[in-house]
Coordinates of C-alpha atoms in Angstrom, one line a residue:
X17 CA 5.9 36.2 61.5
X18 CA 7.4 37.2 58.2
X19 CA 9.7 39.6 59.9
X20 CA 10.9 36.9 62.3
X21 CA 11.6 34.5 59.5
X22 CA 13.5 37.2 57.6
X23 CA 15.6 37.8 60.7
X24 CA 16.4 34.1 61.2
X25 CA 17.2 33.9 57.5
X26 CA 19.8 36.7 57.5
X27 CA 21.2 35.9 61.0
X28 CA 22.9 32.7 60.0
X29 CA 25.8 32.1 57.6
X30 CA 25.4 30.5 54.2
X31 CA 27.2 27.4 55.4
X32 CA 24.7 26.9 58.2
X33 CA 21.7 27.5 55.9
X34 CA 23.2 25.1 53.3
X35 CA 23.7 22.5 56.0
X36 CA 20.1 22.7 57.2
X37 CA 18.7 22.9 53.7
X38 CA 20.6 19.9 52.6
X39 CA 19.5 17.9 55.6
X40 CA 15.9 18.8 55.0
X41 CA 16.2 18.0 51.3
X42 CA 18.0 14.8 52.1
X43 CA 15.3 13.7 54.6
X44 CA 12.5 14.6 52.2
X45 CA 14.3 12.9 49.3
X46 CA 14.7 9.7 51.4
X47 CA 11.0 9.7 52.4
X48 CA 9.9 10.3 48.8
X49 CA 12.3 7.7 47.5
X50 CA 11.1 5.2 50.1
X51 CA 7.5 5.8 49.1
X52 CA 8.2 5.6 45.4
X53 CA 10.4 2.6 45.9
X54 CA 7.7 0.8 47.8
X55 CA 5.1 1.8 45.2
X56 CA 7.3 0.8 42.2
X57 CA 8.5 -2.3 44.0
X58 CA 4.9 -3.4 44.5
X59 CA 4.1 -2.7 40.9
X60 CA 7.3 -4.6 39.9
X61 CA 6.2 -7.5 42.0
X62 CA 2.8 -7.5 40.3
X63 CA 4.5 -7.4 36.9
X64 CA 7.0 -10.2 37.8
X65 CA 4.2 -12.3 39.3
X66 CA 2.1 -11.8 36.2
X67 CA 5.0 -12.8 34.0
X68 CA 5.8 -15.8 36.1
X69 CA 2.2 -16.9 36.3
X70 CA 1.8 -16.3 32.5
X71 CA 4.7 -18.6 31.8
X72 CA 3.5 -21.2 34.2
X73 CA 0.0 -20.9 32.9
X74 CA 1.1 -21.3 29.3
X75 CA 3.0 -24.5 30.2
X76 CA 0.0 -25.8 32.0
X77 CA -2.4 -24.8 29.2
X78 CA -0.1 -26.3 26.6
X79 CA 0.2 -29.6 28.6
X80 CA -3.6 -29.9 29.1
X81 CA -4.3 -29.0 25.4
X82 CA -1.7 -31.5 24.3
X83 CA -3.3 -34.2 26.6
X84 CA -6.8 -33.4 25.1
X85 CA -5.4 -33.4 21.6
X86 CA -3.8 -36.8 22.1
X87 CA -6.9 -38.1 23.7
X88 CA -9.1 -36.9 20.8
X89 CA -6.5 -38.1 18.2
X90 CA -6.3 -41.6 19.7
X91 CA -10.1 -42.1 19.2
X92 CA -9.6 -42.2 15.4
X93 CA -9.3 -45.9 15.5
X94 CA -12.6 -46.2 17.3
X95 CA -14.3 -43.8 14.8
X96 CA -13.0 -45.8 11.8
X97 CA -13.9 -49.2 13.2
X98 CA -16.3 -51.0 10.8
X99 CA -18.7 -52.1 13.6
X100 CA -18.9 -48.5 15.0
X101 CA -19.5 -47.2 11.5
X102 CA -22.2 -49.8 10.9
X103 CA -24.0 -49.0 14.2
X104 CA -24.0 -45.3 13.5
X105 CA -25.5 -45.9 10.0
X106 CA -27.8 -48.9 10.7
X107 CA -28.0 -49.2 14.5
X108 CA -31.7 -49.6 14.5
X109 CA -31.5 -53.1 13.2
X110 CA -28.6 -54.3 15.4
X111 CA -29.2 -57.3 17.5
X112 CA -28.1 -57.5 21.2
X113 CA -25.0 -59.5 20.2
X114 CA -24.0 -56.9 17.6
X115 CA -24.4 -54.1 20.1
X116 CA -22.2 -56.0 22.6
X117 CA -19.5 -56.3 19.9
X118 CA -19.6 -52.5 19.4
X119 CA -19.4 -52.1 23.2
X120 CA -16.4 -54.4 23.3
X121 CA -14.6 -52.1 20.7
X122 CA -15.1 -49.2 23.1
X123 CA -14.0 -51.3 26.1
X124 CA -10.8 -52.5 24.3
X125 CA -9.9 -48.8 23.6
X126 CA -10.2 -47.9 27.3
X127 CA -8.2 -51.0 28.4
X128 CA -5.3 -50.3 25.9
X129 CA -5.1 -46.5 26.1
X130 CA -6.4 -44.4 29.0
X131 CA -7.3 -46.1 32.3
X132 CA -8.7 -42.7 33.6
X133 CA -11.6 -43.0 31.2
X134 CA -14.8 -44.1 33.1
X135 CA -17.2 -44.0 30.2
X136 CA -17.5 -43.9 26.4
X137 CA -20.6 -43.2 24.5
X138 CA -21.7 -43.2 20.8
X139 CA -24.5 -40.7 20.0
X140 CA -26.3 -40.2 16.7
X141 CA -28.4 -37.2 15.6
X142 CA -31.5 -39.4 15.5
X143 CA -31.4 -39.9 19.3
X144 CA -29.6 -43.3 19.7
X145 CA -27.0 -43.7 22.4
X146 CA -24.7 -46.7 23.0
X147 CA -22.5 -46.9 26.2
X148 CA -19.7 -49.1 27.3
X149 CA -21.1 -52.5 28.6
X150 CA -19.5 -52.3 32.0
X151 CA -21.4 -49.3 33.2
X152 CA -23.9 -49.7 36.0
X153 CA -27.0 -48.0 34.6
X154 CA -29.6 -47.0 37.2
X155 CA -32.4 -46.3 34.8
X156 CA -32.8 -46.2 31.0
X157 CA -33.0 -42.4 30.7
X158 CA -30.1 -41.7 33.0
X159 CA -27.9 -40.4 30.1
X160 CA -30.4 -37.6 29.5
X161 CA -29.1 -36.0 32.6
X162 CA -25.5 -35.8 31.3
X163 CA -24.5 -32.4 29.8
X164 CA -23.2 -34.0 26.6
X165 CA -26.7 -35.5 25.8
X166 CA -28.1 -32.0 25.1
X167 CA -25.0 -30.3 23.8
X168 CA -25.9 -30.7 20.2
X169 CA -23.8 -32.2 17.4
X170 CA -20.9 -30.0 16.5
X171 CA -18.5 -30.9 13.7
X172 CA -15.5 -30.1 15.8
X173 CA -13.8 -31.4 19.0
X174 CA -15.1 -29.8 22.1
X175 CA -14.6 -30.1 25.9
X176 CA -17.3 -30.0 28.5
X177 CA -16.1 -28.6 31.8
X178 CA -16.1 -30.6 35.1
X179 CA -19.4 -32.1 36.2
X180 CA -20.7 -35.0 38.3
X181 CA -21.9 -38.1 36.4
X182 CA -25.2 -39.7 37.2
X183 CA -24.8 -43.1 35.5
X184 CA -22.5 -44.6 38.2
X185 CA -22.5 -44.8 42.0
X186 CA -20.5 -42.5 44.2
X187 CA -19.3 -38.9 43.8
X188 CA -17.5 -39.1 40.4
X189 CA -16.6 -35.8 38.7
X190 CA -15.2 -35.8 35.2
X191 CA -14.4 -33.9 32.1
X192 CA -16.1 -34.8 28.8
X193 CA -14.5 -34.8 25.4
X194 CA -16.8 -34.8 22.3
X195 CA -15.3 -35.9 19.0
X196 CA -17.2 -35.9 15.7
X197 CA -17.4 -39.1 13.7
X198 CA -17.5 -39.1 9.9
X199 CA -18.3 -41.8 7.4
X200 CA -15.1 -43.4 6.0
X201 CA -17.0 -44.0 2.7
X202 CA -18.3 -40.5 1.9
X203 CA -17.2 -38.3 4.9
X204 CA -20.8 -37.7 5.9
X205 CA -21.4 -36.7 9.5
X206 CA -22.6 -39.7 11.5
X207 CA -22.6 -38.7 15.1
X208 CA -20.2 -38.1 18.0
X209 CA -18.0 -40.0 20.4
X210 CA -18.1 -38.8 24.1
X211 CA -15.4 -39.7 26.6
X212 CA -15.8 -39.1 30.3
X213 CA -12.5 -39.1 32.1
X214 CA -11.1 -38.4 35.6
X215 CA -9.0 -35.3 36.3
X216 CA -6.0 -37.3 37.4
X217 CA -3.7 -36.2 34.6
X218 CA -4.6 -32.5 35.2
X219 CA -4.1 -32.9 39.0
X220 CA -0.6 -34.4 38.4
X221 CA 0.2 -31.5 36.0
X222 CA -0.8 -28.9 38.5
X223 CA 1.2 -30.7 41.3
X224 CA 4.3 -30.4 39.2
X225 CA 3.8 -26.6 38.7
X226 CA 5.5 -24.9 41.6
X227 CA 4.6 -21.2 41.8
X228 CA 5.3 -20.5 45.5
X229 CA 5.2 -22.5 48.8
X230 CA 1.6 -21.4 49.5
X231 CA 0.7 -20.5 45.9
X232 CA -1.9 -22.5 43.9
X233 CA -3.5 -22.8 40.5
X234 CA -7.1 -23.4 39.6
X235 CA -9.2 -23.4 36.4
X236 CA -12.6 -21.7 35.9
X237 CA -14.9 -22.4 32.9
X238 CA -16.5 -19.8 30.8
X239 CA -19.7 -20.4 32.8
X240 CA -17.7 -19.5 36.0
X241 CA -17.8 -23.1 37.3
X242 CA -14.7 -24.6 38.8
X243 CA -13.0 -26.9 36.3
X244 CA -10.1 -27.8 38.6
X245 CA -9.1 -27.0 42.2
X246 CA -7.2 -29.1 44.8
X247 CA -10.4 -29.2 46.9
X248 CA -12.3 -32.1 45.2
X249 CA -15.7 -31.0 46.5
X250 CA -15.5 -27.7 44.6
X251 CA -15.1 -29.4 41.2
X252 CA -17.9 -28.5 38.9
X253 CA -19.4 -26.2 41.4
X254 CA -20.2 -22.5 40.5
X255 CA -17.4 -20.4 41.8
X256 CA -19.8 -18.1 43.6
X257 CA -20.7 -21.0 46.0
X258 CA -17.2 -21.3 47.2
X259 CA -14.5 -19.1 48.8
X260 CA -13.1 -18.5 45.3
X261 CA -16.2 -16.3 44.6
X262 CA -14.6 -13.5 46.5
X263 CA -11.8 -13.1 43.9
X264 CA -12.2 -10.6 41.1
X265 CA -11.0 -12.3 37.9
X266 CA -12.1 -9.6 35.4
X267 CA -8.6 -8.4 34.7
X268 CA -6.8 -10.6 32.2
X269 CA -4.1 -8.2 31.3
X270 CA -2.2 -7.8 34.6
X271 CA -1.9 -9.1 38.1
X272 CA -3.9 -7.5 41.0
X273 CA -3.5 -7.4 44.7
X274 CA -6.7 -8.5 46.6
X275 CA -7.7 -9.5 50.1
X276 CA -8.5 -13.2 50.3
X277 CA -8.7 -15.5 53.3
X278 CA -7.5 -12.6 55.5
X279 CA -4.3 -12.0 53.5
X280 CA -3.1 -9.7 50.9
X281 CA -2.9 -11.9 47.8
X282 CA -1.5 -11.6 44.3
X283 CA -4.0 -12.8 41.7
X284 CA -3.4 -13.3 38.0
X285 CA -5.9 -14.7 35.5
X286 CA -5.2 -15.9 31.9
X287 CA -7.9 -17.1 29.5
X288 CA -7.2 -20.0 27.1
X289 CA -8.2 -19.3 23.5
X290 CA -8.6 -23.0 22.8
X291 CA -10.8 -24.2 25.7
X292 CA -12.2 -20.8 26.8
X293 CA -11.1 -21.7 30.4
X294 CA -9.5 -19.1 32.7
X295 CA -6.3 -20.3 34.4
X296 CA -5.9 -18.5 37.8
X297 CA -2.9 -18.3 40.0
X298 CA -2.9 -17.0 43.6
X299 CA 0.1 -16.3 45.9
X300 CA 0.2 -14.5 49.2
X301 CA 1.8 -11.1 48.7
X302 CA 4.3 -11.6 51.5
X303 CA 5.9 -14.5 49.8
X304 CA 6.7 -12.4 46.7
X305 CA 7.6 -9.2 48.6
X306 CA 9.6 -10.3 51.6
X307 CA 12.2 -7.6 50.9
X308 CA 9.8 -4.8 51.7
X309 CA 10.0 -5.6 55.4
X310 CA 13.5 -4.1 55.6
X311 CA 12.5 -0.8 53.9
X312 CA 12.1 1.3 57.1
X313 CA 15.5 0.3 58.5
X314 CA 17.2 0.9 55.2
X315 CA 15.7 4.4 55.0
X316 CA 16.9 5.3 58.6
X317 CA 20.4 4.1 57.9
X318 CA 20.5 6.0 54.6
X319 CA 19.4 9.2 56.3
X320 CA 22.1 9.0 59.0
X321 CA 24.8 8.4 56.4
X322 CA 23.6 11.3 54.2
X323 CA 23.4 13.6 57.3
X324 CA 27.0 13.0 58.2
X325 CA 28.1 13.6 54.7
X326 CA 26.3 16.9 54.5
X327 CA 27.7 18.2 57.8
X328 CA 31.3 17.4 56.7
X329 CA 31.0 18.6 53.1
X330 CA 29.0 21.9 53.4
X331 CA 31.9 24.2 54.5
X332 CA 33.9 23.3 51.5
X333 CA 30.9 23.4 49.1
X334 CA 29.8 26.8 50.3
X335 CA 33.2 28.3 49.6
X336 CA 33.5 26.7 46.2
X337 CA 30.1 27.8 45.1
X338 CA 29.8 31.3 46.4
X339 CA 33.0 32.9 45.1
X340 CA 32.4 32.0 41.3
X341 CA 28.8 33.2 41.7
X342 CA 29.8 36.6 43.1
X343 CA 32.3 37.1 40.3
X344 CA 29.8 36.2 37.6
X345 CA 27.2 38.5 39.2
X346 CA 29.7 41.4 39.1
X347 CA 30.3 40.9 35.3
X348 CA 26.6 40.6 34.6
X349 CA 26.0 43.9 36.4
X350 CA 28.5 45.6 34.0
X351 CA 26.7 44.1 31.0
X352 CA 23.3 45.3 32.4
X353 CA 24.7 48.8 32.4
X354 CA 25.5 48.5 28.7
X355 CA 29.2 47.6 28.8
X356 CA 29.6 44.7 26.3
X357 CA 33.4 44.7 26.5
X358 CA 33.7 43.0 29.9
X359 CA 34.4 39.2 30.0
X360 CA 34.2 36.7 32.8
X361 CA 37.5 35.1 34.0
X362 CA 38.1 31.8 32.4
X363 CA 40.3 29.0 33.7
X364 CA 40.9 25.8 31.7
X365 CA 39.2 22.9 33.1
X366 CA 35.9 21.0 33.3
X367 CA 34.4 22.9 36.3
X368 CA 30.7 23.8 35.6
X369 CA 31.3 27.4 36.7
X370 CA 34.1 27.6 34.0
X371 CA 31.6 26.3 31.5
X372 CA 29.2 28.9 32.7
X373 CA 31.8 31.7 32.3
X374 CA 32.7 30.5 28.8
X375 CA 29.1 30.4 27.8
X376 CA 28.6 33.9 29.2
X377 CA 31.5 35.2 27.2
X378 CA 30.2 33.4 24.1
X379 CA 26.8 34.9 24.7
X380 CA 28.2 38.5 24.9
X381 CA 30.2 37.8 21.6
X382 CA 27.0 36.5 19.9
X383 CA 25.1 39.6 21.0
X384 CA 27.7 41.8 19.4
X385 CA 27.5 39.7 16.2
X386 CA 23.7 39.8 16.2
X387 CA 23.7 43.6 16.6
X388 CA 26.0 43.9 13.6
X389 CA 23.9 41.4 11.7
X390 CA 20.7 43.3 12.4
X391 CA 22.3 46.4 11.0
X392 CA 23.4 44.6 7.9
X393 CA 20.0 43.0 7.4
X394 CA 18.3 46.4 7.6
X395 CA 20.6 47.6 4.7
X396 CA 19.9 44.5 2.7
X397 CA 16.1 44.8 3.3
X398 CA 16.1 48.3 1.9
X399 CA 18.1 47.2 -1.1
X400 CA 15.7 44.3 -1.8
X401 CA 12.7 46.7 -1.6
X402 CA 14.3 48.9 -4.2
X403 CA 14.9 45.9 -6.5
X404 CA 11.4 44.7 -6.1
X405 CA 10.1 48.2 -7.1
X406 CA 12.4 48.2 -10.2
X407 CA 11.2 44.7 -11.2
X408 CA 7.6 45.8 -10.8
X409 CA 8.2 48.8 -13.1
X410 CA 10.0 46.7 -15.6
X411 CA 7.1 44.1 -15.6
X412 CA 4.5 46.9 -16.2
X413 CA 6.6 48.1 -19.1
X414 CA 6.9 44.6 -20.6
X415 CA 3.1 44.3 -20.6
X416 CA 2.8 47.2 -23.1
X417 CA 4.2 45.4 -26.1
X418 CA 2.0 42.2 -25.9
X419 CA -1.1 44.3 -25.4
X420 CA -0.2 46.4 -28.4
X421 CA 0.4 43.2 -30.4
X422 CA -3.0 41.8 -29.4
X423 CA -4.8 45.0 -30.3
X424 CA -3.0 45.2 -33.7
X425 CA -3.9 41.6 -34.6
X426 CA -7.5 42.3 -33.6
X427 CA -7.6 45.3 -35.9
X428 CA -6.1 43.2 -38.8
X429 CA -8.7 40.5 -38.1
X430 CA -11.6 43.0 -38.3
X431 CA -10.3 44.6 -41.5
X432 CA -9.8 41.2 -43.1
X433 CA -13.4 40.3 -42.1
X434 CA -14.7 43.4 -43.7
X435 CA -12.7 42.8 -46.9
X436 CA -14.0 39.2 -47.0
X437 CA -10.6 37.6 -46.6
X438 CA -11.2 34.5 -44.4
X439 CA -7.6 33.2 -44.6
X440 CA -6.3 36.4 -43.0
X441 CA -9.1 36.3 -40.4
X442 CA -8.2 32.8 -39.4
X443 CA -4.5 33.6 -39.3
X444 CA -4.9 36.8 -37.3
X445 CA -7.3 35.1 -34.8
X446 CA -5.0 32.1 -34.4
X447 CA -1.9 34.3 -34.0
X448 CA -3.6 36.5 -31.5
X449 CA -4.9 33.6 -29.4
X450 CA -1.5 31.9 -29.5
X451 CA 0.5 35.0 -28.5
X452 CA -2.0 35.7 -25.7
X453 CA -1.5 32.1 -24.4
X454 CA 2.3 32.3 -24.6
X455 CA 2.5 35.8 -23.0
X456 CA 1.1 34.4 -19.7
X457 CA 3.3 32.8 -17.0
X458 CA 5.5 30.2 -18.8
X459 CA 6.2 28.4 -15.6
X460 CA 2.5 27.6 -15.1
X461 CA 1.0 24.1 -15.4
X462 CA -1.9 23.5 -17.7
X463 CA -4.0 20.6 -18.9
X464 CA -2.9 18.6 -21.9
X465 CA -6.1 19.6 -23.6
X466 CA -5.3 23.3 -23.3
X467 CA -1.8 22.9 -24.6
X468 CA -3.1 20.9 -27.7
X469 CA -5.8 23.5 -28.4
X470 CA -3.2 26.3 -28.5
X471 CA -1.0 24.1 -30.7
X472 CA -3.9 23.8 -33.1
X473 CA -4.0 27.6 -33.4
X474 CA -0.3 27.6 -34.3
X475 CA -0.8 24.7 -36.9
X476 CA -3.8 26.5 -38.5
X477 CA -1.3 29.3 -39.5
X478 CA 1.0 26.7 -41.0
X479 CA -1.9 25.2 -42.9
X480 CA -2.7 28.6 -44.4
X481 CA 1.0 29.0 -45.3
X482 CA 1.1 25.6 -47.1
X483 CA -2.5 25.1 -48.3
X484 CA -3.3 21.6 -49.6
X485 CA 0.3 20.3 -49.0
X486 CA 0.8 20.3 -45.2
X487 CA -1.0 17.7 -43.0
X488 CA -1.3 17.5 -39.2
X489 CA -2.9 14.9 -37.0
X490 CA -3.6 14.5 -33.3
X491 CA -3.9 11.0 -31.9
X492 CA -4.5 11.5 -28.2
X493 CA -6.9 9.5 -26.0
X494 CA -9.5 11.5 -24.1
X495 CA -8.3 9.9 -20.8
X496 CA -5.0 11.9 -21.0
X497 CA -6.6 15.3 -21.7
X498 CA -6.9 16.2 -18.0
X499 CA -3.2 15.4 -17.2
X500 CA -1.3 18.4 -15.9
X501 CA 1.9 19.3 -17.9
X502 CA 4.3 22.3 -17.9
X503 CA 3.1 25.0 -20.3
X504 CA 4.7 25.4 -23.7
X505 CA 6.6 22.2 -24.0
X506 CA 5.0 20.7 -27.1
X507 CA 4.8 23.9 -29.3
X508 CA 8.6 24.4 -29.5
X509 CA 9.0 20.8 -30.6
X510 CA 6.3 21.2 -33.3
X511 CA 7.9 24.5 -34.4
X512 CA 11.2 22.7 -34.9
X513 CA 9.5 20.0 -37.0
X514 CA 7.9 22.8 -39.2
X515 CA 11.3 24.5 -39.5
X516 CA 13.5 21.5 -40.3
X517 CA 11.0 19.0 -41.8
X518 CA 8.1 20.9 -43.5
X519 CA 9.7 24.0 -44.8
X520 CA 12.6 22.2 -46.7
X521 CA 10.0 20.2 -48.6
X522 CA 7.9 23.3 -49.4
X523 CA 5.1 22.2 -47.0
X524 CA 4.8 18.7 -48.4
X525 CA 4.9 16.8 -45.2
X526 CA 3.0 15.7 -42.1
X527 CA 3.3 16.2 -38.3
X528 CA 1.6 13.7 -36.0
X529 CA 1.1 14.4 -32.2
X530 CA 0.5 11.2 -30.2
X531 CA 0.2 10.5 -26.4
X532 CA 0.2 7.2 -24.4
X533 CA 1.1 5.9 -21.0
X534 CA 4.1 3.7 -20.2
X535 CA 3.9 2.5 -16.6
X536 CA 4.0 5.6 -14.3
X537 CA 5.0 7.9 -17.3
X538 CA 3.0 10.0 -19.8
X539 CA 4.8 9.9 -23.1
X540 CA 4.0 12.6 -25.8
X541 CA 5.4 12.0 -29.2
X542 CA 5.9 14.5 -32.1
X543 CA 6.7 12.8 -35.3
X544 CA 7.3 14.1 -38.8
X545 CA 8.2 12.6 -42.2
X546 CA 10.9 15.1 -43.1
X547 CA 14.5 14.5 -44.3
X548 CA 15.6 13.4 -40.8
X549 CA 18.8 14.4 -39.0
X550 CA 22.3 13.7 -40.0
X551 CA 24.1 11.2 -37.7
X552 CA 26.8 13.7 -36.6
X553 CA 24.1 16.3 -35.8
X554 CA 22.0 13.7 -34.0
X555 CA 24.9 12.7 -31.9
X556 CA 25.5 16.4 -30.9
X557 CA 21.8 16.8 -29.9
X558 CA 22.0 13.6 -27.8
X559 CA 25.1 14.9 -26.1
X560 CA 23.5 18.3 -25.4
X561 CA 20.4 16.6 -23.8
X562 CA 22.6 14.3 -21.7
X563 CA 24.6 17.3 -20.5
X564 CA 21.4 19.1 -19.5
X565 CA 20.3 16.0 -17.7
X566 CA 23.5 15.9 -15.6
X567 CA 23.7 19.7 -15.0
X568 CA 20.1 20.7 -15.2
X569 CA 19.9 22.0 -11.7
X570 CA 22.6 24.5 -12.5
X571 CA 20.2 26.2 -14.8
X572 CA 21.7 25.1 -18.1
X573 CA 18.6 25.6 -20.1
X574 CA 17.7 29.0 -18.5
X575 CA 19.6 30.9 -21.2
X576 CA 18.2 29.0 -24.2
X577 CA 15.4 30.0 -26.5
X578 CA 12.1 28.0 -26.6
X579 CA 13.7 25.0 -28.3
X580 CA 14.4 21.4 -27.4
X581 CA 17.3 22.3 -25.0
X582 CA 15.1 24.7 -23.1
X583 CA 12.1 22.3 -22.9
X584 CA 14.4 19.4 -21.8
X585 CA 16.0 21.7 -19.1
X586 CA 12.6 22.8 -17.8
X587 CA 11.4 19.2 -17.4
X588 CA 14.6 18.0 -15.8
X589 CA 14.6 20.9 -13.3
X590 CA 10.9 20.3 -12.5
X591 CA 10.7 16.5 -12.2
X592 CA 14.2 15.0 -12.1
X593 CA 16.6 13.2 -14.3
X594 CA 14.4 10.3 -15.4
X595 CA 12.1 12.7 -17.2
X596 CA 12.7 14.9 -20.3
X597 CA 13.2 14.6 -24.1
X598 CA 14.5 11.7 -26.2
X599 CA 15.1 11.9 -30.0
X600 CA 15.0 9.2 -32.7
X601 CA 15.7 10.1 -36.3
X602 CA 15.8 8.1 -39.5
X603 CA 17.7 9.8 -42.3
X604 CA 15.4 10.4 -45.3
X605 CA 12.3 9.2 -43.4
X606 CA 11.6 11.5 -40.5
X607 CA 12.2 12.2 -36.8
X608 CA 10.3 11.3 -33.6
X609 CA 10.7 13.5 -30.4
X610 CA 9.4 11.9 -27.2
X611 CA 8.5 13.9 -24.1
X612 CA 8.4 11.8 -20.9
X613 CA 6.4 13.3 -17.9
X614 CA 4.9 11.9 -14.7
X615 CA 1.4 10.5 -15.3
X616 CA -0.6 12.7 -12.9
X617 CA -3.9 14.6 -13.0
X618 CA -3.5 16.3 -9.7
X619 CA 0.2 17.1 -8.9
X620 CA 1.4 20.4 -10.2
X621 CA 5.0 21.5 -10.0
X622 CA 6.1 19.0 -7.4
X623 CA 9.7 17.9 -7.8
X624 CA 10.0 14.2 -8.3
X625 CA 13.5 12.9 -7.3

């Protein structure tokens, strides 16, 4: 079988094979498109139907809610009537004539407002009920069978779904509206007013809503009883006892296609948040999808047209496609053999094969470039490895001098201790600890507490140098001690203060280190009571700091010593232009250097733009 298929495949020309292949692909495409079109068309019909029913339902719901709102609002005159208020408060002592007067108030409201009202009732929490005087009461306790008589007393307007009244003759089905009544004197809750009314207004509203020739709307309550349906005998009846019980109304998010009354039917249900009722719209599917009847004929006509086009176009297409492919195949074979000097023939134009030829040529050129780049990168990698080894050797050599210094200071400290010279012991210990701290990575981040502890070692040496004259003070709240700051940014500032403020006065001076928060910033201040800075020099320092702020990312401070310029450059490079040093000096009174950093206890070394 495989051999037979191979013989058939090689027996016919490319033109014949392309023609048959295109015809098969065309037929398959049309079938798939037809199925997909029908599927998506049906889905589109459901979406459109759901959207249309949603819009219609919203209008109906709005109209009904507005009608109920107007009905409830119009009862305010009845609720505020003096006779009604008196009966609700002191109805036990009312005479028959007084009750008739209250009933007349209810009857006048019906006559002047809503003729569809068939009954109005006043109910109190203590069990009293007063009805309109024109009702034909069969027995005294007939009102106990009405749903509003055991619905409780709610302090909000509520609607009771359709039900059959028992206090009048005939088959009368109504909706009930319950409205709370409050005292006009002190706003105490007195009872409720119940209105039973026909569904005429709802029926007229639904008759005006045109969904489709055979489409219809109906309403179902949250207890799944029928609130409204054109069939009067179904009103107030559980849906399961009617033909509507066969409909599935669980999907409130989209329309569905269901079998109902022997037809494929579109069903959409929307629940009202105000009343809790479900508005349902049903339309026969054929009324919304009449265009699908013509789908088979359209598919047949499309296939005939596509077949004719394929038979006429394949001879030209085969020639146009095969020749460029053969040329490109020949060039690719040369490249496969290792010849990267060959190039595909290019002709200016927008033909896809010309784009392919140009892309192929570009690919060969990029391969040549990549080969050269790989060779260059190998040379650079070897060079970098040599540099790394040189840097490692240099770093090991640089570690010799600090260790020699630490050991020497430890020997001096031990000798001073043996000779009972405490000042030299203190100085040697502080100097050793300080150099050991500074010799570590200067780019590290430390807690403010660690930085201040090392600063105290440095100041202890200054105190020994100027005994009794020099004063230092730290005013830093404990809540800032865990804040992370760049290492060695306070000591250079203090060292400058010692050099330019304490030494010129022979040690008679003070240095105060302070820290506080200012919004999102941590501000560290170093203040001295030295001679201050001359205005010209102060202006030069401000200009230098401003220049570092503008050009800090070019590494301005990288070549400075551990002074203010270097500290400012490190902070600007690390956090951004809004951070760094600021300087205030008062000639003859002293200088204050402020260091502004981000107030953070967790972030280390993150650049803040």
